Short mmCIF file of C-alpha atoms in Angstrom, two decimals:
data_model
loop_
_atom_site.label_atom_id
_atom_site.label_comp_id
_atom_site.label_asym_id
_atom_site.label_seq_id
_atom_site.Cartn_x
_atom_site.Cartn_y
_atom_site.Cartn_z
CA MET A 1 -17.03 21.94 -12.66
CA THR A 2 -17.55 19.17 -10.11
CA SER A 3 -16.07 15.69 -10.30
CA GLN A 4 -17.10 12.67 -8.26
CA ALA A 5 -13.62 11.19 -8.77
CA ILE A 6 -11.85 14.32 -7.46
CA ALA A 7 -14.19 14.38 -4.46
CA LEU A 8 -13.08 10.83 -3.64
CA TYR A 9 -9.41 11.74 -4.07
CA LYS A 10 -9.90 14.56 -1.55
CA LYS A 11 -11.53 12.12 0.87
CA ARG A 12 -8.50 9.82 0.70
CA ARG A 13 -6.24 10.94 3.55
CA SER A 14 -3.65 9.41 5.85
CA GLN A 15 -5.31 8.11 9.01
CA TYR A 16 -3.08 7.06 11.90
CA ALA A 17 -5.82 6.73 14.53
CA LEU A 18 -7.19 3.35 13.49
CA GLY A 19 -9.71 1.06 15.14
CA LYS A 20 -11.10 -2.40 14.50
CA ASN A 21 -14.74 -1.35 13.93
CA LEU A 22 -15.02 -1.52 10.16
CA PRO A 23 -18.19 0.09 8.75
CA ILE A 24 -18.59 -2.85 6.36
CA SER A 25 -18.00 -6.57 6.84
CA GLN A 26 -14.58 -8.18 6.55
CA ASN A 27 -15.77 -10.07 3.47
CA ASP A 28 -16.97 -6.86 1.83
CA THR A 29 -13.69 -5.15 2.69
CA THR A 30 -11.72 -8.00 1.12
CA HIS A 31 -13.92 -7.87 -1.98
CA LEU A 32 -13.39 -4.10 -2.23
CA ILE A 33 -9.60 -4.45 -2.01
CA LYS A 34 -9.56 -7.21 -4.62
CA GLN A 35 -11.72 -5.19 -7.00
CA ALA A 36 -9.54 -2.11 -6.63
CA VAL A 37 -6.34 -4.04 -7.39
CA ARG A 38 -8.04 -5.84 -10.29
CA GLU A 39 -9.22 -2.59 -11.91
CA ALA A 40 -5.98 -0.64 -11.46
CA PRO A 41 -4.18 -0.09 -14.78
CA SER A 42 -0.87 -1.67 -15.72
CA ALA A 43 1.50 -1.29 -18.68
CA PHE A 44 0.94 -3.98 -21.34
CA ASN A 45 -1.92 -5.17 -19.10
CA ALA A 46 0.82 -6.95 -17.15
CA GLN A 47 -1.28 -7.21 -13.97
CA SER A 48 1.92 -7.59 -11.95
CA SER A 49 0.49 -6.26 -8.67
CA ARG A 50 -0.10 -8.79 -5.90
CA ALA A 51 -1.62 -8.33 -2.45
CA VAL A 52 -1.75 -10.17 0.86
CA ILE A 53 -4.58 -9.07 3.15
CA LEU A 54 -4.14 -9.64 6.88
CA TYR A 55 -6.83 -9.40 9.55
CA GLY A 56 -7.02 -9.95 13.30
CA ALA A 57 -4.22 -12.04 14.78
CA GLU A 58 -2.43 -12.18 11.42
CA ASN A 59 -2.40 -8.39 11.29
CA GLN A 60 -1.01 -8.26 14.82
CA LYS A 61 1.64 -10.82 13.85
CA PHE A 62 2.87 -8.66 10.99
CA TRP A 63 3.28 -5.54 13.14
CA GLU A 64 4.96 -7.54 15.92
CA HIS A 65 7.40 -8.80 13.31
CA ALA A 66 8.06 -5.23 12.14
CA LYS A 67 8.60 -4.24 15.77
CA ASP A 68 11.09 -7.05 16.32
CA GLU A 69 13.07 -6.08 13.22
CA LEU A 70 13.14 -2.39 14.13
CA ARG A 71 14.16 -3.15 17.71
CA ARG A 72 17.46 -4.43 16.29
CA LEU A 73 18.13 -1.08 14.59
CA VAL A 74 16.57 1.64 16.73
CA PRO A 75 18.47 2.63 19.89
CA ALA A 76 16.72 1.38 23.02
CA ASP A 77 16.25 4.88 24.43
CA ALA A 78 14.46 5.94 21.23
CA PHE A 79 12.39 2.83 20.64
CA ALA A 80 9.30 3.90 22.62
CA ALA A 81 8.20 6.32 19.88
CA THR A 82 8.73 3.66 17.19
CA GLU A 83 6.78 1.10 19.21
CA GLN A 84 3.91 3.54 19.74
CA LYS A 85 3.72 4.21 16.02
CA LEU A 86 3.65 0.50 15.14
CA ASN A 87 1.07 -0.20 17.85
CA GLY A 88 -1.12 2.39 16.14
CA PHE A 89 -0.96 0.42 12.89
CA ALA A 90 -1.64 -2.84 14.73
CA ALA A 91 -4.71 -1.26 16.36
CA GLY A 92 -6.47 -1.28 12.99
CA ALA A 93 -8.62 -4.01 11.51
CA GLY A 94 -6.08 -5.17 8.96
CA THR A 95 -3.17 -4.48 6.65
CA VAL A 96 -2.72 -4.86 2.91
CA LEU A 97 0.77 -5.90 1.81
CA PHE A 98 1.46 -4.80 -1.77
CA PHE A 99 3.89 -6.69 -4.00
CA VAL A 100 5.23 -6.60 -7.55
CA ASP A 101 5.51 -10.02 -9.20
CA THR A 102 9.02 -9.81 -10.62
CA ASP A 103 8.51 -12.97 -12.72
CA VAL A 104 5.90 -11.08 -14.73
CA VAL A 105 8.31 -8.17 -15.16
CA LYS A 106 11.15 -10.47 -16.29
CA SER A 107 8.88 -12.27 -18.74
CA LEU A 108 7.89 -9.00 -20.37
CA GLN A 109 11.52 -7.93 -20.53
CA GLU A 110 12.30 -11.12 -22.46
CA GLN A 111 9.31 -10.74 -24.78
CA PHE A 112 9.78 -7.03 -25.52
CA THR A 113 13.52 -6.41 -25.36
CA LEU A 114 13.20 -2.90 -26.80
CA TYR A 115 11.42 -1.83 -23.60
CA ALA A 116 13.31 -4.11 -21.19
CA ASP A 117 14.74 -1.29 -19.07
CA ASN A 118 11.29 0.22 -18.61
CA PHE A 119 9.35 -2.78 -17.32
CA PRO A 120 10.67 -2.57 -13.72
CA ILE A 121 9.71 1.12 -13.69
CA TRP A 122 6.29 0.40 -15.13
CA GLY A 123 5.80 -2.38 -12.57
CA GLU A 124 6.43 0.13 -9.77
CA GLN A 125 4.07 2.62 -11.37
CA SER A 126 1.36 -0.01 -11.70
CA ASN A 127 1.80 -1.00 -8.08
CA GLY A 128 1.52 2.63 -7.02
CA MET A 129 -1.74 2.92 -8.94
CA ALA A 130 -3.03 -0.23 -7.25
CA GLN A 131 -2.15 1.26 -3.85
CA PHE A 132 -3.95 4.49 -4.73
CA ALA A 133 -6.97 2.57 -6.04
CA VAL A 134 -7.25 0.53 -2.83
CA TRP A 135 -6.74 3.57 -0.62
CA THR A 136 -9.41 5.55 -2.48
CA ALA A 137 -11.86 2.64 -2.41
CA LEU A 138 -11.33 2.24 1.34
CA ALA A 139 -11.85 5.97 1.86
CA ASP A 140 -15.09 5.79 -0.12
CA ALA A 141 -16.25 3.09 2.32
CA ASP A 142 -15.28 5.33 5.28
CA ILE A 143 -12.33 3.11 6.15
CA GLY A 144 -9.18 4.90 7.27
CA ALA A 145 -5.71 3.93 6.01
CA SER A 146 -2.13 5.07 5.54
CA LEU A 147 0.76 3.88 3.40
CA GLN A 148 3.90 2.54 5.09
CA HIS A 149 7.24 1.19 3.84
CA TYR A 150 8.99 -1.23 6.20
CA ASN A 151 10.36 -3.28 3.33
CA PRO A 152 12.91 -4.74 2.86
CA LEU A 153 13.36 -5.02 6.62
CA VAL A 154 10.30 -7.27 7.03
CA ASP A 155 10.57 -9.18 3.74
CA GLN A 156 12.05 -12.45 4.99
CA GLY A 157 9.55 -12.77 7.83
CA VAL A 158 6.66 -12.08 5.47
CA ARG A 159 7.82 -14.82 3.10
CA GLU A 160 8.20 -17.29 5.95
CA SER A 161 4.98 -16.44 7.78
CA TRP A 162 2.57 -16.27 4.86
CA GLY A 163 4.20 -18.43 2.20
CA VAL A 164 4.84 -15.53 -0.14
CA PRO A 165 6.85 -16.55 -3.23
CA ALA A 166 10.38 -15.17 -3.51
CA HIS A 167 9.47 -13.51 -6.82
CA TRP A 168 6.87 -11.31 -5.11
CA SER A 169 8.72 -8.13 -4.15
CA LEU A 170 7.17 -6.29 -1.19
CA ARG A 171 6.70 -2.61 -2.01
CA ALA A 172 4.36 -1.13 0.64
CA GLN A 173 2.07 -1.85 3.58
CA MET A 174 -1.35 -0.27 4.12
CA PRO A 175 -2.79 -0.57 7.65
CA PHE A 176 -6.52 0.15 7.65
CA GLY A 177 -9.46 0.31 10.03
CA SER A 178 -12.16 2.52 11.44
CA ASN A 179 -11.47 6.26 11.60
CA GLU A 180 -10.90 7.01 15.28
CA ALA A 181 -9.94 10.68 14.82
CA ALA A 182 -10.89 13.58 12.59
CA PHE A 183 -8.64 14.56 9.71
CA GLY A 184 -6.64 17.77 9.94
CA ASP A 185 -6.51 20.39 7.20
CA LYS A 186 -4.42 19.53 4.17
CA THR A 187 -2.10 22.12 2.66
CA TYR A 188 -1.22 22.43 -1.01
CA MET A 189 1.76 23.97 -2.75
CA GLU A 190 1.19 26.83 -5.19
CA ASP A 191 0.03 25.80 -8.67
CA GLU A 192 2.69 28.03 -10.23
CA ALA A 193 5.42 25.85 -8.72
CA ARG A 194 3.78 22.62 -9.80
CA PHE A 195 2.20 23.02 -13.23
CA LYS A 196 2.99 24.38 -16.67
CA VAL A 197 0.17 24.68 -19.20
CA PHE A 198 0.66 25.50 -22.88
CA GLY A 199 -1.61 25.95 -25.89
#
């Protein structure tokens, strides 16, 4: 049995060698990202995922901010490797910042008290699905990406630089761009260690 969806999932891989030469226009890339977030599922149709999309100088600004924050924590003699890694993300065409709108989560907790403890979990799950949807859509357009997590270190600077509301909680960052290197082979764990099937 063949599946177009599974073929796309296999195409979605972490790409760290990014360039600025997108195979589609910036407008089309933005539209693709918006569509992917819009179509990603969410519990109670909460639609709590939010995204900020940065291109060009704004993308550079974000990764410079991340660099500044990490420079405070990483020993000077070890910072070169960290800087090289962040420069690789900045070399791409853009970055998607993924957020959970905690006001939406709190509102649902108040409306449906029986499930109150679950809504923060479901908000995270929904955001993860939005990240996967965007990543897969970018891969389908031959745009490379990876998923990074420099929150909460960069949170305050993000709020100040791009006017992000305090109730948007930053969950992940996805630098993206042209694929400037081939993908290596992917390894998989044994099915016996991962699945149980009954019936």
